[in-house]
């Protein structure tokens, strides 16, 4: 069964013969070339179901079995999408710390995963190793992301987030003069999607010309879009936030960055502390902090 448009095609095939490899079979059932199928495979748009398990199929020559199911989710726009490369901050072997740029994803879809940070880590670290997402940043946000490279270490690090045994802070640029120039932290407790949420925000600097404030935020809970919702709720939406604020002409990227991580290494017990370099943080026009 297939559904196709000019740029999008979805195809599901049950293997009834072992005469062809996956790429050849999918090409024969579509108007796509074998090379296009291989490129789609490499970018995570082809899936294999065997029994109860479904996973991405990346190798055209992988041996198939009768009864296997092939799934092709071909979307030319998705496959053509490109993002800036992330930057490796630290490689600890069992885990690594990366700077995630704007538009890079923390989770792929059935249409592909080539623009996700974990796929980039899998294909660019030396030696190569699997990469697992532990926590997420919004597509439009930037900053520090922790990636696990074994299931045991990933589970241990994820537990730190779950139990809030990890220190982190974010920096955002918001509209207006936050907290009227007062440097003390402000606690915001607006519910997020009907759930309790708490953030602590403090002013770092103010750009009078643009009427923008640089604000540091620590969150006690981890609700989706929590910082964006909380800043908008007190009248200071994050610059570039089209969902919870009003993005002005010329403002492209969301000015929200994860800048700091501190936690006990689950392997050695040693305290690990990572600060994002200033060159990768949100910047006001002015250079002096309050």
PDB file of C-alpha atoms in Angstrom:
ATOM      1  CA  UNK A   1       0.000   0.000   0.000  1.00  0.00           C
ATOM      2  CA  UNK A   2       1.370   3.443  -0.867  1.00  0.00           C
ATOM      3  CA  UNK A   3       0.388   7.085  -0.596  1.00  0.00           C
ATOM      4  CA  UNK A   4       2.289   9.541  -2.761  1.00  0.00           C
ATOM      5  CA  UNK A   5       2.473  13.202  -3.594  1.00  0.00           C
ATOM      6  CA  UNK A   6       5.086  15.106  -5.553  1.00  0.00           C
ATOM      7  CA  UNK A   7       7.550  15.124  -2.665  1.00  0.00           C
ATOM      8  CA  UNK A   8       6.174  12.577  -0.227  1.00  0.00           C
ATOM      9  CA  UNK A   9       5.683   8.843  -0.427  1.00  0.00           C
ATOM     10  CA  UNK A  10       4.782   6.180   2.112  1.00  0.00           C
ATOM     11  CA  UNK A  11       5.214   2.502   1.259  1.00  0.00           C
ATOM     12  CA  UNK A  12       4.787  -0.726   3.238  1.00  0.00           C
ATOM     13  CA  UNK A  13       5.914  -4.086   1.822  1.00  0.00           C
ATOM     14  CA  UNK A  14       5.796  -7.615   3.254  1.00  0.00           C
ATOM     15  CA  UNK A  15       8.726  -9.760   2.108  1.00  0.00           C
ATOM     16  CA  UNK A  16       7.452 -12.782   0.156  1.00  0.00           C
ATOM     17  CA  UNK A  17      10.636 -13.472  -1.822  1.00  0.00           C
ATOM     18  CA  UNK A  18      14.344 -13.230  -1.089  1.00  0.00           C
ATOM     19  CA  UNK A  19      15.387 -12.439  -4.653  1.00  0.00           C
ATOM     20  CA  UNK A  20      16.099  -8.710  -4.012  1.00  0.00           C
ATOM     21  CA  UNK A  21      17.818  -6.632  -1.356  1.00  0.00           C
ATOM     22  CA  UNK A  22      15.837  -3.938   0.451  1.00  0.00           C
ATOM     23  CA  UNK A  23      17.007  -1.018  -1.680  1.00  0.00           C
ATOM     24  CA  UNK A  24      16.323  -2.822  -4.958  1.00  0.00           C
ATOM     25  CA  UNK A  25      12.897  -3.943  -3.791  1.00  0.00           C
ATOM     26  CA  UNK A  26      11.847  -0.481  -2.634  1.00  0.00           C
ATOM     27  CA  UNK A  27      13.129   1.102  -5.841  1.00  0.00           C
ATOM     28  CA  UNK A  28      11.170  -1.397  -7.937  1.00  0.00           C
ATOM     29  CA  UNK A  29       7.958  -0.488  -6.103  1.00  0.00           C
ATOM     30  CA  UNK A  30       8.415   3.283  -6.499  1.00  0.00           C
ATOM     31  CA  UNK A  31       9.615   5.830  -9.023  1.00  0.00           C
ATOM     32  CA  UNK A  32      12.712   6.435  -6.882  1.00  0.00           C
ATOM     33  CA  UNK A  33      16.170   5.312  -7.936  1.00  0.00           C
ATOM     34  CA  UNK A  34      18.152   2.797  -5.913  1.00  0.00           C
ATOM     35  CA  UNK A  35      20.563   5.593  -5.015  1.00  0.00           C
ATOM     36  CA  UNK A  36      17.702   7.730  -3.681  1.00  0.00           C
ATOM     37  CA  UNK A  37      16.528   4.779  -1.584  1.00  0.00           C
ATOM     38  CA  UNK A  38      20.035   4.282  -0.172  1.00  0.00           C
ATOM     39  CA  UNK A  39      20.240   7.972   0.739  1.00  0.00           C
ATOM     40  CA  UNK A  40      16.856   7.732   2.451  1.00  0.00           C
ATOM     41  CA  UNK A  41      18.090   4.671   4.357  1.00  0.00           C
ATOM     42  CA  UNK A  42      21.183   6.506   5.526  1.00  0.00           C
ATOM     43  CA  UNK A  43      19.020   9.387   6.761  1.00  0.00           C
ATOM     44  CA  UNK A  44      16.683   7.104   8.720  1.00  0.00           C
ATOM     45  CA  UNK A  45      13.600   7.036   6.460  1.00  0.00           C
ATOM     46  CA  UNK A  46      13.455   3.248   5.984  1.00  0.00           C
ATOM     47  CA  UNK A  47      12.286   0.864   8.710  1.00  0.00           C
ATOM     48  CA  UNK A  48      12.308  -2.925   9.136  1.00  0.00           C
ATOM     49  CA  UNK A  49       9.756  -4.857  11.164  1.00  0.00           C
ATOM     50  CA  UNK A  50      10.760  -8.369  12.192  1.00  0.00           C
ATOM     51  CA  UNK A  51       8.403 -10.034  14.596  1.00  0.00           C
ATOM     52  CA  UNK A  52       7.513  -7.513  17.286  1.00  0.00           C
ATOM     53  CA  UNK A  53      10.564  -5.312  16.719  1.00  0.00           C
ATOM     54  CA  UNK A  54      10.677  -2.323  14.370  1.00  0.00           C
ATOM     55  CA  UNK A  55      13.885  -0.360  13.820  1.00  0.00           C
ATOM     56  CA  UNK A  56      15.518   1.843  11.238  1.00  0.00           C
ATOM     57  CA  UNK A  57      17.169  -0.014   8.364  1.00  0.00           C
ATOM     58  CA  UNK A  58      20.332   1.700   7.130  1.00  0.00           C
ATOM     59  CA  UNK A  59      22.145  -1.052   5.196  1.00  0.00           C
ATOM     60  CA  UNK A  60      20.805  -1.881   1.742  1.00  0.00           C
ATOM     61  CA  UNK A  61      22.473  -5.301   1.793  1.00  0.00           C
ATOM     62  CA  UNK A  62      21.109  -6.431   5.142  1.00  0.00           C
ATOM     63  CA  UNK A  63      19.712  -9.953   4.811  1.00  0.00           C
ATOM     64  CA  UNK A  64      15.926 -10.097   4.812  1.00  0.00           C
ATOM     65  CA  UNK A  65      13.667 -12.909   5.989  1.00  0.00           C
ATOM     66  CA  UNK A  66      10.310 -14.036   4.688  1.00  0.00           C
ATOM     67  CA  UNK A  67       7.575 -12.214   6.570  1.00  0.00           C
ATOM     68  CA  UNK A  68       9.715  -9.137   7.277  1.00  0.00           C
ATOM     69  CA  UNK A  69       8.030  -5.818   6.595  1.00  0.00           C
ATOM     70  CA  UNK A  70       9.738  -2.844   4.979  1.00  0.00           C
ATOM     71  CA  UNK A  71       8.455   0.677   5.596  1.00  0.00           C
ATOM     72  CA  UNK A  72       9.531   3.663   3.523  1.00  0.00           C
ATOM     73  CA  UNK A  73       8.663   7.193   4.655  1.00  0.00           C
ATOM     74  CA  UNK A  74      10.040   9.387   1.910  1.00  0.00           C
ATOM     75  CA  UNK A  75       9.672  13.132   2.240  1.00  0.00           C
ATOM     76  CA  UNK A  76      12.015  15.083  -0.002  1.00  0.00           C
ATOM     77  CA  UNK A  77      11.712  18.262   2.054  1.00  0.00           C
ATOM     78  CA  UNK A  78      12.679  16.449   5.261  1.00  0.00           C
ATOM     79  CA  UNK A  79      15.570  14.603   3.614  1.00  0.00           C
ATOM     80  CA  UNK A  80      16.918  17.806   2.052  1.00  0.00           C
ATOM     81  CA  UNK A  81      16.879  19.686   5.358  1.00  0.00           C
ATOM     82  CA  UNK A  82      20.290  20.733   6.661  1.00  0.00           C
ATOM     83  CA  UNK A  83      21.372  22.178   9.991  1.00  0.00           C
ATOM     84  CA  UNK A  84      24.598  23.573  11.403  1.00  0.00           C
ATOM     85  CA  UNK A  85      26.880  20.990  12.993  1.00  0.00           C
ATOM     86  CA  UNK A  86      26.908  20.716  16.793  1.00  0.00           C
ATOM     87  CA  UNK A  87      30.117  21.236  18.746  1.00  0.00           C
ATOM     88  CA  UNK A  88      31.638  18.590  20.991  1.00  0.00           C
ATOM     89  CA  UNK A  89      32.310  20.074  24.427  1.00  0.00           C
ATOM     90  CA  UNK A  90      33.454  16.913  26.264  1.00  0.00           C
ATOM     91  CA  UNK A  91      33.880  13.237  25.435  1.00  0.00           C
ATOM     92  CA  UNK A  92      33.784  11.001  28.496  1.00  0.00           C
ATOM     93  CA  UNK A  93      33.626   7.727  26.609  1.00  0.00           C
ATOM     94  CA  UNK A  94      30.373   6.501  28.157  1.00  0.00           C
ATOM     95  CA  UNK A  95      28.754   9.916  27.693  1.00  0.00           C
ATOM     96  CA  UNK A  96      29.488  13.188  25.948  1.00  0.00           C
ATOM     97  CA  UNK A  97      28.472  16.850  26.182  1.00  0.00           C
ATOM     98  CA  UNK A  98      27.541  18.795  23.049  1.00  0.00           C
ATOM     99  CA  UNK A  99      26.496  22.276  22.018  1.00  0.00           C
ATOM    100  CA  UNK A 100      23.225  21.910  20.089  1.00  0.00           C
ATOM    101  CA  UNK A 101      22.739  24.635  17.478  1.00  0.00           C
ATOM    102  CA  UNK A 102      19.458  26.197  16.402  1.00  0.00           C
ATOM    103  CA  UNK A 103      17.129  23.846  14.421  1.00  0.00           C
ATOM    104  CA  UNK A 104      18.984  20.640  15.302  1.00  0.00           C
ATOM    105  CA  UNK A 105      16.577  18.087  16.761  1.00  0.00           C
ATOM    106  CA  UNK A 106      16.808  15.934  19.878  1.00  0.00           C
ATOM    107  CA  UNK A 107      14.378  13.408  18.448  1.00  0.00           C
ATOM    108  CA  UNK A 108      13.857  12.086  14.940  1.00  0.00           C
ATOM    109  CA  UNK A 109      10.614  11.034  13.264  1.00  0.00           C
ATOM    110  CA  UNK A 110       9.591   8.192  11.002  1.00  0.00           C
ATOM    111  CA  UNK A 111      10.631  10.446   8.089  1.00  0.00           C
ATOM    112  CA  UNK A 112      14.266  10.600   9.183  1.00  0.00           C
ATOM    113  CA  UNK A 113      16.797  11.332  11.900  1.00  0.00           C
ATOM    114  CA  UNK A 114      19.769  12.829  10.042  1.00  0.00           C
ATOM    115  CA  UNK A 115      19.315  16.263  11.662  1.00  0.00           C
ATOM    116  CA  UNK A 116      19.245  14.894  15.233  1.00  0.00           C
ATOM    117  CA  UNK A 117      22.120  15.459  17.625  1.00  0.00           C
ATOM    118  CA  UNK A 118      22.344  11.803  18.687  1.00  0.00           C
ATOM    119  CA  UNK A 119      22.662  10.637  15.059  1.00  0.00           C
ATOM    120  CA  UNK A 120      25.397  13.229  14.528  1.00  0.00           C
ATOM    121  CA  UNK A 121      27.205  11.931  17.617  1.00  0.00           C
ATOM    122  CA  UNK A 122      26.911   8.336  16.387  1.00  0.00           C
ATOM    123  CA  UNK A 123      28.527   9.162  13.066  1.00  0.00           C
ATOM    124  CA  UNK A 124      31.182  11.667  14.151  1.00  0.00           C
ATOM    125  CA  UNK A 125      32.673  10.420  17.418  1.00  0.00           C
ATOM    126  CA  UNK A 126      35.912   8.421  17.408  1.00  0.00           C
ATOM    127  CA  UNK A 127      35.639   5.585  18.155  1.00  0.00           C
ATOM    128  CA  UNK A 128      32.095   5.215  16.851  1.00  0.00           C
ATOM    129  CA  UNK A 129      29.499   4.181  19.422  1.00  0.00           C
ATOM    130  CA  UNK A 130      25.717   4.274  19.913  1.00  0.00           C
ATOM    131  CA  UNK A 131      24.217   7.545  21.130  1.00  0.00           C
ATOM    132  CA  UNK A 132      21.129   7.910  23.317  1.00  0.00           C
ATOM    133  CA  UNK A 133      19.178  11.050  24.173  1.00  0.00           C
ATOM    134  CA  UNK A 134      18.966  11.686  27.930  1.00  0.00           C
ATOM    135  CA  UNK A 135      17.157  15.036  27.964  1.00  0.00           C
ATOM    136  CA  UNK A 136      15.798  17.360  25.294  1.00  0.00           C
ATOM    137  CA  UNK A 137      16.029  20.935  24.152  1.00  0.00           C
ATOM    138  CA  UNK A 138      13.419  22.478  21.896  1.00  0.00           C
ATOM    139  CA  UNK A 139      14.265  22.555  18.205  1.00  0.00           C
ATOM    140  CA  UNK A 140      14.601  26.348  18.394  1.00  0.00           C
ATOM    141  CA  UNK A 141      16.654  26.359  21.610  1.00  0.00           C
ATOM    142  CA  UNK A 142      20.433  26.012  21.783  1.00  0.00           C
ATOM    143  CA  UNK A 143      22.986  24.918  24.325  1.00  0.00           C
ATOM    144  CA  UNK A 144      24.383  22.003  26.300  1.00  0.00           C
ATOM    145  CA  UNK A 145      22.999  18.524  25.657  1.00  0.00           C
ATOM    146  CA  UNK A 146      24.114  15.367  27.454  1.00  0.00           C
ATOM    147  CA  UNK A 147      24.323  12.207  25.294  1.00  0.00           C
ATOM    148  CA  UNK A 148      24.742   8.649  26.641  1.00  0.00           C
ATOM    149  CA  UNK A 149      26.776   5.987  24.852  1.00  0.00           C
ATOM    150  CA  UNK A 150      25.718   2.873  26.733  1.00  0.00           C
ATOM    151  CA  UNK A 151      22.305   1.871  28.015  1.00  0.00           C
ATOM    152  CA  UNK A 152      23.561   1.531  31.594  1.00  0.00           C
ATOM    153  CA  UNK A 153      25.167   4.971  31.699  1.00  0.00           C
ATOM    154  CA  UNK A 154      22.227   6.555  29.878  1.00  0.00           C
ATOM    155  CA  UNK A 155      19.819   5.135  32.481  1.00  0.00           C
ATOM    156  CA  UNK A 156      22.012   6.393  35.341  1.00  0.00           C
ATOM    157  CA  UNK A 157      22.245   9.898  33.883  1.00  0.00           C
ATOM    158  CA  UNK A 158      18.517   9.988  33.110  1.00  0.00           C
ATOM    159  CA  UNK A 159      17.900   9.127  36.768  1.00  0.00           C
ATOM    160  CA  UNK A 160      19.809  12.258  37.795  1.00  0.00           C
ATOM    161  CA  UNK A 161      17.390  14.373  35.749  1.00  0.00           C
ATOM    162  CA  UNK A 162      14.383  12.488  37.119  1.00  0.00           C
ATOM    163  CA  UNK A 163      15.496  12.967  40.733  1.00  0.00           C
ATOM    164  CA  UNK A 164      16.709  16.536  40.053  1.00  0.00           C
ATOM    165  CA  UNK A 165      20.197  15.651  41.236  1.00  0.00           C
ATOM    166  CA  UNK A 166      21.760  17.732  38.491  1.00  0.00           C
ATOM    167  CA  UNK A 167      22.333  21.478  38.531  1.00  0.00           C
ATOM    168  CA  UNK A 168      21.638  23.465  35.373  1.00  0.00           C
ATOM    169  CA  UNK A 169      20.783  26.971  34.293  1.00  0.00           C
ATOM    170  CA  UNK A 170      19.671  28.680  31.131  1.00  0.00           C
ATOM    171  CA  UNK A 171      20.119  32.161  29.721  1.00  0.00           C
ATOM    172  CA  UNK A 172      17.470  33.931  27.673  1.00  0.00           C
ATOM    173  CA  UNK A 173      17.024  37.308  26.051  1.00  0.00           C
ATOM    174  CA  UNK A 174      13.546  38.648  26.737  1.00  0.00           C
ATOM    175  CA  UNK A 175      11.464  41.631  25.718  1.00  0.00           C
ATOM    176  CA  UNK A 176      11.493  44.632  28.059  1.00  0.00           C
ATOM    177  CA  UNK A 177      13.428  45.403  31.221  1.00  0.00           C
ATOM    178  CA  UNK A 178      13.011  42.355  33.410  1.00  0.00           C
ATOM    179  CA  UNK A 179      12.321  42.984  37.086  1.00  0.00           C
ATOM    180  CA  UNK A 180      12.758  46.754  36.617  1.00  0.00           C
ATOM    181  CA  UNK A 181      16.523  46.603  37.058  1.00  0.00           C
ATOM    182  CA  UNK A 182      16.441  44.734  40.388  1.00  0.00           C
ATOM    183  CA  UNK A 183      19.088  42.007  40.506  1.00  0.00           C
ATOM    184  CA  UNK A 184      17.368  39.677  42.999  1.00  0.00           C
ATOM    185  CA  UNK A 185      15.905  36.460  41.654  1.00  0.00           C
ATOM    186  CA  UNK A 186      12.181  36.324  40.863  1.00  0.00           C
ATOM    187  CA  UNK A 187      10.260  33.085  41.379  1.00  0.00           C
ATOM    188  CA  UNK A 188       7.597  32.304  38.757  1.00  0.00           C
ATOM    189  CA  UNK A 189       5.011  29.623  39.537  1.00  0.00           C
ATOM    190  CA  UNK A 190       2.554  29.802  36.647  1.00  0.00           C
ATOM    191  CA  UNK A 191       1.080  26.370  35.894  1.00  0.00           C
ATOM    192  CA  UNK A 192       2.236  24.761  32.643  1.00  0.00           C
ATOM    193  CA  UNK A 193      -0.400  22.634  30.893  1.00  0.00           C
ATOM    194  CA  UNK A 194      -2.298  22.409  34.164  1.00  0.00           C
ATOM    195  CA  UNK A 195       0.736  21.163  36.111  1.00  0.00           C
ATOM    196  CA  UNK A 196       2.684  22.930  38.845  1.00  0.00           C
ATOM    197  CA  UNK A 197       5.939  24.491  37.655  1.00  0.00           C
ATOM    198  CA  UNK A 198       8.531  26.733  39.267  1.00  0.00           C
ATOM    199  CA  UNK A 199      11.305  28.849  37.739  1.00  0.00           C
ATOM    200  CA  UNK A 200      13.773  31.301  39.292  1.00  0.00           C
ATOM    201  CA  UNK A 201      14.840  34.168  37.031  1.00  0.00           C
ATOM    202  CA  UNK A 202      17.379  36.954  37.615  1.00  0.00           C
ATOM    203  CA  UNK A 203      18.468  39.891  35.489  1.00  0.00           C
ATOM    204  CA  UNK A 204      22.044  39.836  34.140  1.00  0.00           C
ATOM    205  CA  UNK A 205      22.031  42.814  31.774  1.00  0.00           C
ATOM    206  CA  UNK A 206      19.722  45.261  30.010  1.00  0.00           C
ATOM    207  CA  UNK A 207      19.995  46.763  26.518  1.00  0.00           C
ATOM    208  CA  UNK A 208      18.112  50.046  26.704  1.00  0.00           C
ATOM    209  CA  UNK A 209      18.335  50.701  22.972  1.00  0.00           C
ATOM    210  CA  UNK A 210      16.638  47.437  21.999  1.00  0.00           C
ATOM    211  CA  UNK A 211      14.624  47.154  25.228  1.00  0.00           C
ATOM    212  CA  UNK A 212      15.906  43.610  25.754  1.00  0.00           C
ATOM    213  CA  UNK A 213      17.049  41.917  28.977  1.00  0.00           C
ATOM    214  CA  UNK A 214      19.514  39.077  29.433  1.00  0.00           C
ATOM    215  CA  UNK A 215      18.061  36.808  32.113  1.00  0.00           C
ATOM    216  CA  UNK A 216      19.392  33.707  33.839  1.00  0.00           C
ATOM    217  CA  UNK A 217      16.795  31.036  34.651  1.00  0.00           C
ATOM    218  CA  UNK A 218      16.930  28.004  36.938  1.00  0.00           C
ATOM    219  CA  UNK A 219      13.985  25.622  36.723  1.00  0.00           C
ATOM    220  CA  UNK A 220      12.858  23.303  39.520  1.00  0.00           C
ATOM    221  CA  UNK A 221      10.478  21.378  37.271  1.00  0.00           C
ATOM    222  CA  UNK A 222      10.935  20.367  33.658  1.00  0.00           C
ATOM    223  CA  UNK A 223       7.651  21.071  31.887  1.00  0.00           C
ATOM    224  CA  UNK A 224       7.542  21.413  28.127  1.00  0.00           C
ATOM    225  CA  UNK A 225       8.261  25.020  27.072  1.00  0.00           C
ATOM    226  CA  UNK A 226       8.384  25.954  30.779  1.00  0.00           C
ATOM    227  CA  UNK A 227      10.845  28.839  30.450  1.00  0.00           C
ATOM    228  CA  UNK A 228       9.083  30.252  27.401  1.00  0.00           C
ATOM    229  CA  UNK A 229       5.666  30.065  29.091  1.00  0.00           C
ATOM    230  CA  UNK A 230       6.918  31.481  32.387  1.00  0.00           C
ATOM    231  CA  UNK A 231       8.712  34.436  30.853  1.00  0.00           C
ATOM    232  CA  UNK A 232       5.679  35.266  28.704  1.00  0.00           C
ATOM    233  CA  UNK A 233       3.416  34.968  31.775  1.00  0.00           C
ATOM    234  CA  UNK A 234       5.244  37.841  33.504  1.00  0.00           C
ATOM    235  CA  UNK A 235       5.177  40.038  30.416  1.00  0.00           C
ATOM    236  CA  UNK A 236       8.677  39.314  29.139  1.00  0.00           C
ATOM    237  CA  UNK A 237       8.436  36.766  26.300  1.00  0.00           C
ATOM    238  CA  UNK A 238      11.664  35.279  24.986  1.00  0.00           C
ATOM    239  CA  UNK A 239      12.941  37.062  21.895  1.00  0.00           C
ATOM    240  CA  UNK A 240      12.209  35.014  18.778  1.00  0.00           C
ATOM    241  CA  UNK A 241       9.442  32.979  20.439  1.00  0.00           C
ATOM    242  CA  UNK A 242       6.715  32.715  17.813  1.00  0.00           C
ATOM    243  CA  UNK A 243       4.608  30.385  19.943  1.00  0.00           C
ATOM    244  CA  UNK A 244       4.368  32.247  23.242  1.00  0.00           C
ATOM    245  CA  UNK A 245       5.490  35.724  22.204  1.00  0.00           C
ATOM    246  CA  UNK A 246       5.591  37.873  19.095  1.00  0.00           C
ATOM    247  CA  UNK A 247       8.636  37.436  16.874  1.00  0.00           C
ATOM    248  CA  UNK A 248       9.579  40.727  15.269  1.00  0.00           C
ATOM    249  CA  UNK A 249      10.908  41.184  11.763  1.00  0.00           C
ATOM    250  CA  UNK A 250      14.568  40.209  11.605  1.00  0.00           C
ATOM    251  CA  UNK A 251      14.397  38.038  14.749  1.00  0.00           C
ATOM    252  CA  UNK A 252      14.998  34.516  13.489  1.00  0.00           C
ATOM    253  CA  UNK A 253      16.313  32.329  16.274  1.00  0.00           C
ATOM    254  CA  UNK A 254      14.830  31.720  19.707  1.00  0.00           C
ATOM    255  CA  UNK A 255      17.111  33.358  22.271  1.00  0.00           C
ATOM    256  CA  UNK A 256      17.086  30.524  24.823  1.00  0.00           C
ATOM    257  CA  UNK A 257      20.259  28.624  25.667  1.00  0.00           C
ATOM    258  CA  UNK A 258      21.208  25.880  28.114  1.00  0.00           C
ATOM    259  CA  UNK A 259      24.475  27.186  29.590  1.00  0.00           C
ATOM    260  CA  UNK A 260      25.490  25.048  32.558  1.00  0.00           C
ATOM    261  CA  UNK A 261      25.445  21.424  33.762  1.00  0.00           C
ATOM    262  CA  UNK A 262      26.820  20.002  37.014  1.00  0.00           C
ATOM    263  CA  UNK A 263      26.393  16.420  38.179  1.00  0.00           C
ATOM    264  CA  UNK A 264      28.099  13.456  39.819  1.00  0.00           C
ATOM    265  CA  UNK A 265      29.623  11.195  37.167  1.00  0.00           C
ATOM    266  CA  UNK A 266      27.804   7.832  37.418  1.00  0.00           C
ATOM    267  CA  UNK A 267      31.043   6.003  36.524  1.00  0.00           C
ATOM    268  CA  UNK A 268      33.603   7.636  38.838  1.00  0.00           C
ATOM    269  CA  UNK A 269      31.447   9.581  41.299  1.00  0.00           C
ATOM    270  CA  UNK A 270      33.525  12.661  40.458  1.00  0.00           C
ATOM    271  CA  UNK A 271      31.695  15.992  40.249  1.00  0.00           C
ATOM    272  CA  UNK A 272      31.529  17.159  36.642  1.00  0.00           C
ATOM    273  CA  UNK A 273      30.857  20.795  35.767  1.00  0.00           C
ATOM    274  CA  UNK A 274      30.361  22.193  32.271  1.00  0.00           C
ATOM    275  CA  UNK A 275      29.868  25.833  31.279  1.00  0.00           C
ATOM    276  CA  UNK A 276      29.017  26.892  27.766  1.00  0.00           C
ATOM    277  CA  UNK A 277      31.655  29.255  26.323  1.00  0.00           C
ATOM    278  CA  UNK A 278      30.555  32.883  26.191  1.00  0.00           C
ATOM    279  CA  UNK A 279      30.831  32.893  22.386  1.00  0.00           C
ATOM    280  CA  UNK A 280      27.927  30.407  22.234  1.00  0.00           C
ATOM    281  CA  UNK A 281      25.630  32.193  24.698  1.00  0.00           C
ATOM    282  CA  UNK A 282      22.868  34.717  23.940  1.00  0.00           C
ATOM    283  CA  UNK A 283      24.291  38.200  23.542  1.00  0.00           C
ATOM    284  CA  UNK A 284      22.923  41.685  24.020  1.00  0.00           C
ATOM    285  CA  UNK A 285      24.391  44.663  22.195  1.00  0.00           C
ATOM    286  CA  UNK A 286      25.929  45.889  25.426  1.00  0.00           C
ATOM    287  CA  UNK A 287      28.866  44.028  26.937  1.00  0.00           C
ATOM    288  CA  UNK A 288      28.729  44.867  30.630  1.00  0.00           C
ATOM    289  CA  UNK A 289      26.619  42.857  33.054  1.00  0.00           C
ATOM    290  CA  UNK A 290      24.650  44.468  35.858  1.00  0.00           C
TER     291      UNK A 290
END
